[in-house]
Coordinates of C-alpha atoms and ligand atoms in Angstrom, one line a residue:
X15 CA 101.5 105.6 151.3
X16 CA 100.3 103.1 149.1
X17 CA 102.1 102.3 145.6
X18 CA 101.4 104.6 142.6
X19 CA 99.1 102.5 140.2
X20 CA 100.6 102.5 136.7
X21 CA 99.3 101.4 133.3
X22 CA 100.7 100.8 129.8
X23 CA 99.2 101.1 126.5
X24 CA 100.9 99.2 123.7
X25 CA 99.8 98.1 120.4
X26 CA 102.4 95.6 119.8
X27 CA 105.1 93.4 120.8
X28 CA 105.5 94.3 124.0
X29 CA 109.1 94.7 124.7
X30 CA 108.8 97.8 127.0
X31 CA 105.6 96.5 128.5
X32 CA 108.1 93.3 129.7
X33 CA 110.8 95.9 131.4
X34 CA 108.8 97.6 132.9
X35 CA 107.0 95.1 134.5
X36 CA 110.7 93.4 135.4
X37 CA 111.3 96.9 137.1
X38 CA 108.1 97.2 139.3
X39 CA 109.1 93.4 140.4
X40 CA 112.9 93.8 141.0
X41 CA 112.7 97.2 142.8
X42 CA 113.9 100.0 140.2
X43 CA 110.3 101.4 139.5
X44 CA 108.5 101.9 142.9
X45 CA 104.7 101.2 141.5
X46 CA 102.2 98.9 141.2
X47 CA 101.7 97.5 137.3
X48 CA 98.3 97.7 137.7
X49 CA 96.9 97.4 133.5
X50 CA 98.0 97.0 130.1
X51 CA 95.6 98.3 127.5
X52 CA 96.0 97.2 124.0
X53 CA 93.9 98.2 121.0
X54 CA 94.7 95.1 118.8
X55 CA 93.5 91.8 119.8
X56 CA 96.1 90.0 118.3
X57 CA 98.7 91.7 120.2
X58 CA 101.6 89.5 121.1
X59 CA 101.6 91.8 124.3
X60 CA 98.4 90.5 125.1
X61 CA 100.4 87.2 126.1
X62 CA 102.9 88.4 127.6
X63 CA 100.7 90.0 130.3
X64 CA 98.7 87.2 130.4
X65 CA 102.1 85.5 131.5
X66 CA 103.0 87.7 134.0
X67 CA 99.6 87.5 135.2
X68 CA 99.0 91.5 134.7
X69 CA 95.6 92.3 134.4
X70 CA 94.8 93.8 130.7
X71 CA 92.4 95.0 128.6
X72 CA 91.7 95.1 125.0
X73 CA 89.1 97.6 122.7
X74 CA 89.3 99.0 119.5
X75 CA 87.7 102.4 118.3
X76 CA 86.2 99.9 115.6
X77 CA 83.8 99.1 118.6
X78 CA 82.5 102.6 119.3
X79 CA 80.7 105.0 117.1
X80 CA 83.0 108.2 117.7
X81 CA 86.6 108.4 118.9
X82 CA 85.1 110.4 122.2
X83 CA 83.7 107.6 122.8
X84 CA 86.0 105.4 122.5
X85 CA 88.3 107.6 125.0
X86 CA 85.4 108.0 127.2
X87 CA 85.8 104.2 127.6
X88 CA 89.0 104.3 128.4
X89 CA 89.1 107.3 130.5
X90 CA 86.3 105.2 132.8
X91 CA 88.5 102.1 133.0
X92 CA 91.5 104.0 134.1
X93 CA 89.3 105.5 136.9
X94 CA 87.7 102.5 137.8
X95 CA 91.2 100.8 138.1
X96 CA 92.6 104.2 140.2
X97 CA 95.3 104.1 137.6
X98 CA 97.7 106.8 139.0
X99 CA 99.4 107.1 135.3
X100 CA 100.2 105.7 131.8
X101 CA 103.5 104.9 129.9
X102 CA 102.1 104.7 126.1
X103 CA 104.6 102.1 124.8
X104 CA 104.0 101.3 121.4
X105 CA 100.4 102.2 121.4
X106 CA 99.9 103.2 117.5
X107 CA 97.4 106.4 118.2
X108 CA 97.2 109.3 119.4
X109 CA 95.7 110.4 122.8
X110 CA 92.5 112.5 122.6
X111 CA 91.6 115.2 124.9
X112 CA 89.1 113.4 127.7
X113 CA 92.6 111.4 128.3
X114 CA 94.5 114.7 128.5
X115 CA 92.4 116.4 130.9
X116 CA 92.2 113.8 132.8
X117 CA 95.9 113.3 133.5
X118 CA 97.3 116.5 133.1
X119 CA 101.4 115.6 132.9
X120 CA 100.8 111.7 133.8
X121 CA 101.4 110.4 130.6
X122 CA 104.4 109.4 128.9
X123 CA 105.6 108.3 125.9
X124 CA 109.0 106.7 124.9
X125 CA 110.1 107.0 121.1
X126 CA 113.3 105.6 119.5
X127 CA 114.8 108.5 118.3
X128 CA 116.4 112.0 119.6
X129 CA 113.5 114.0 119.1
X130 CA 112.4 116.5 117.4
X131 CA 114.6 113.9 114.9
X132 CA 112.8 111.6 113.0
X133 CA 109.3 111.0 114.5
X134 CA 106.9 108.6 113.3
X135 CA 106.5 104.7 112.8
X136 CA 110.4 104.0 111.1
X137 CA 112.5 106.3 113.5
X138 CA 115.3 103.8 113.7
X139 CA 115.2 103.0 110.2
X140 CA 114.9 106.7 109.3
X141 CA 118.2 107.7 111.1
X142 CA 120.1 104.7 109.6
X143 CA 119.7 105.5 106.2
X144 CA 119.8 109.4 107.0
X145 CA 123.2 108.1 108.1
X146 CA 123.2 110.0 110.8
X147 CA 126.0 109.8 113.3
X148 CA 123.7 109.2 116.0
X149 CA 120.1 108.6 116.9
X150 CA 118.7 107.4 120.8
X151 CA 116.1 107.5 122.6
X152 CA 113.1 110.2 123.9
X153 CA 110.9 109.7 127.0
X154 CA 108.5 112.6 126.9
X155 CA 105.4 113.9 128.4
X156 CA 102.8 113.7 125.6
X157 CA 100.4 116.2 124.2
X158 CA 97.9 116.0 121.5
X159 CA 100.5 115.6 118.6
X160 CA 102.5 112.7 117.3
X161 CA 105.9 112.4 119.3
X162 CA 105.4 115.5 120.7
X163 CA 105.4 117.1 124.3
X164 CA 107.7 118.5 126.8
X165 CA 111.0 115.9 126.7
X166 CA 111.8 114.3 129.9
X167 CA 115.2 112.5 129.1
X168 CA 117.1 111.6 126.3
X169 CA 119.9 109.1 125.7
X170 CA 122.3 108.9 122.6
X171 CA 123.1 105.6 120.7
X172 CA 125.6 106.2 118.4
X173 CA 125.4 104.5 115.2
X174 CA 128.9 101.9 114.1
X175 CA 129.9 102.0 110.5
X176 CA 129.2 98.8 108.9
X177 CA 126.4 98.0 111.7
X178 CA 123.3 96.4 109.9
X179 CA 119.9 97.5 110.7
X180 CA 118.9 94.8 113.2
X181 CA 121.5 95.2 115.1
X182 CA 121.1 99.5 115.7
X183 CA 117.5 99.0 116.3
X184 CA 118.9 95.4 118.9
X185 CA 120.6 98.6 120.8
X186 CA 118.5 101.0 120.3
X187 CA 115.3 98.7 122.1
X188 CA 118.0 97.7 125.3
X189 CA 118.6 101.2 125.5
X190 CA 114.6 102.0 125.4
X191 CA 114.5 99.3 128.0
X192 CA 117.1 100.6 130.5
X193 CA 115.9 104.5 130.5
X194 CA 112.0 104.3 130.3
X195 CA 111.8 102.5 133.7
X196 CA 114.5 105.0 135.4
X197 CA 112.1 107.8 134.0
X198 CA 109.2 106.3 134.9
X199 CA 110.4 105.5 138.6
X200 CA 111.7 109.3 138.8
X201 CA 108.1 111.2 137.6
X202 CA 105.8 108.5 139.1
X203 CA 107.9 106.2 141.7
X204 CA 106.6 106.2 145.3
X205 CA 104.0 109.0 144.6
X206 CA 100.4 108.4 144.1
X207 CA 97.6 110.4 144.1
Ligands
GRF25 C1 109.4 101.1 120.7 O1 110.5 101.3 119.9 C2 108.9 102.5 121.2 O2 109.8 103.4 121.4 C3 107.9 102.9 120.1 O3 107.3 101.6 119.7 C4 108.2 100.6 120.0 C5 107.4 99.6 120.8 O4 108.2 98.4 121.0 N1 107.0 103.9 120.5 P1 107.7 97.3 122.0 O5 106.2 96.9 121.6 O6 107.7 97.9 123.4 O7 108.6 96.1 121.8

């Protein structure tokens, strides 16, 4: 059976993007990092792929004259590459339904809180001056919300008195960066279509 055929969308800097595709090389997430998508051009994600020679891909919705058919676009390249599924890691919109349908429960998302807590944009910064005891992180299945869908796995990082900012969100990223490949590797690894 041939490897599953995976791709990420990110808008950003790419920090997941870069363990994940450590995993697929070092043998924790059995698949092939087939694409990276990215909506902004100036992506510093866009290098990083371009360094790990992973093929990518970059559009806006700025390009197309409706959001369907901006999906419609992506939903062909994602067929055209036999993409198997998608890890949406730091990709700044929401998915629209041609997406959906398309891959019924074979995308994910990873956010950097304990959802239903704090969704949106500042999670980490959200929780910290909540001062909540603790925050984590969420890998879920998504639907047509924002940092919604059925959870998957969650993991706990409490938050030290005294800690600043930088260095909760420092933990809360290597913790993002140990459990979204693990999660990835158990709904996806080995199994393609
Ligand atoms: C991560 O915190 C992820 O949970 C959230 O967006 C951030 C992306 O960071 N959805 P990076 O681009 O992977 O470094």
């Amino acid at each position: 059976m041939s490897r599953p055929r995976l791709a990420v969308f990110a808008s950003g800097t790419g920090s997941n993007f870069m363990a994940i595709a450590k995993a697929t090389r070092d043998g924790g997430l059995d698949a092939d990092l087939a694409l990276l998508f990215c909506d902004q051009p100036h992506a510093p994600v866009l290098k990083r792929a371009a360094e790990l020679g992973v093929a990518s891909r970059c559009f806006s919705p700025a390009e197309y004259e409706s959001r369907a058919g901006y999906e419609g676009r992506l939903r062909d390249l994602l067929v055209d590459q036999r993409i198997d599924g998608v890890a949406l890691a730091g990709y700044m919109r929401i998915i629209g339904q041609p997406l959906l349908d398309s891959y019924p429960g074979r995308i994910l998302n990873i956010h950097p809180s304990l959802l239903p807590a704090f969704p949106g944009r500042h999670a980490i910064a959200e929780a910290y001056a909540a001062g909540a005891t603790e925050t984590g992180v969420t890998v879920h299945f998504i639907d047509a919300g924002v940092d919604t869908g059925p959870i998957i796995a969650q993991r706990s990082v409490p938050l030290i008195p005294g800690e600043s900012l930088e260095g909760l969100t420092a933990r809360v990223h290597r913790v993002e960066h140990e459990l979204y490949p693990e999660v990835l590797q158990q709904v996806m690894g080995g199994k393609s279509e």
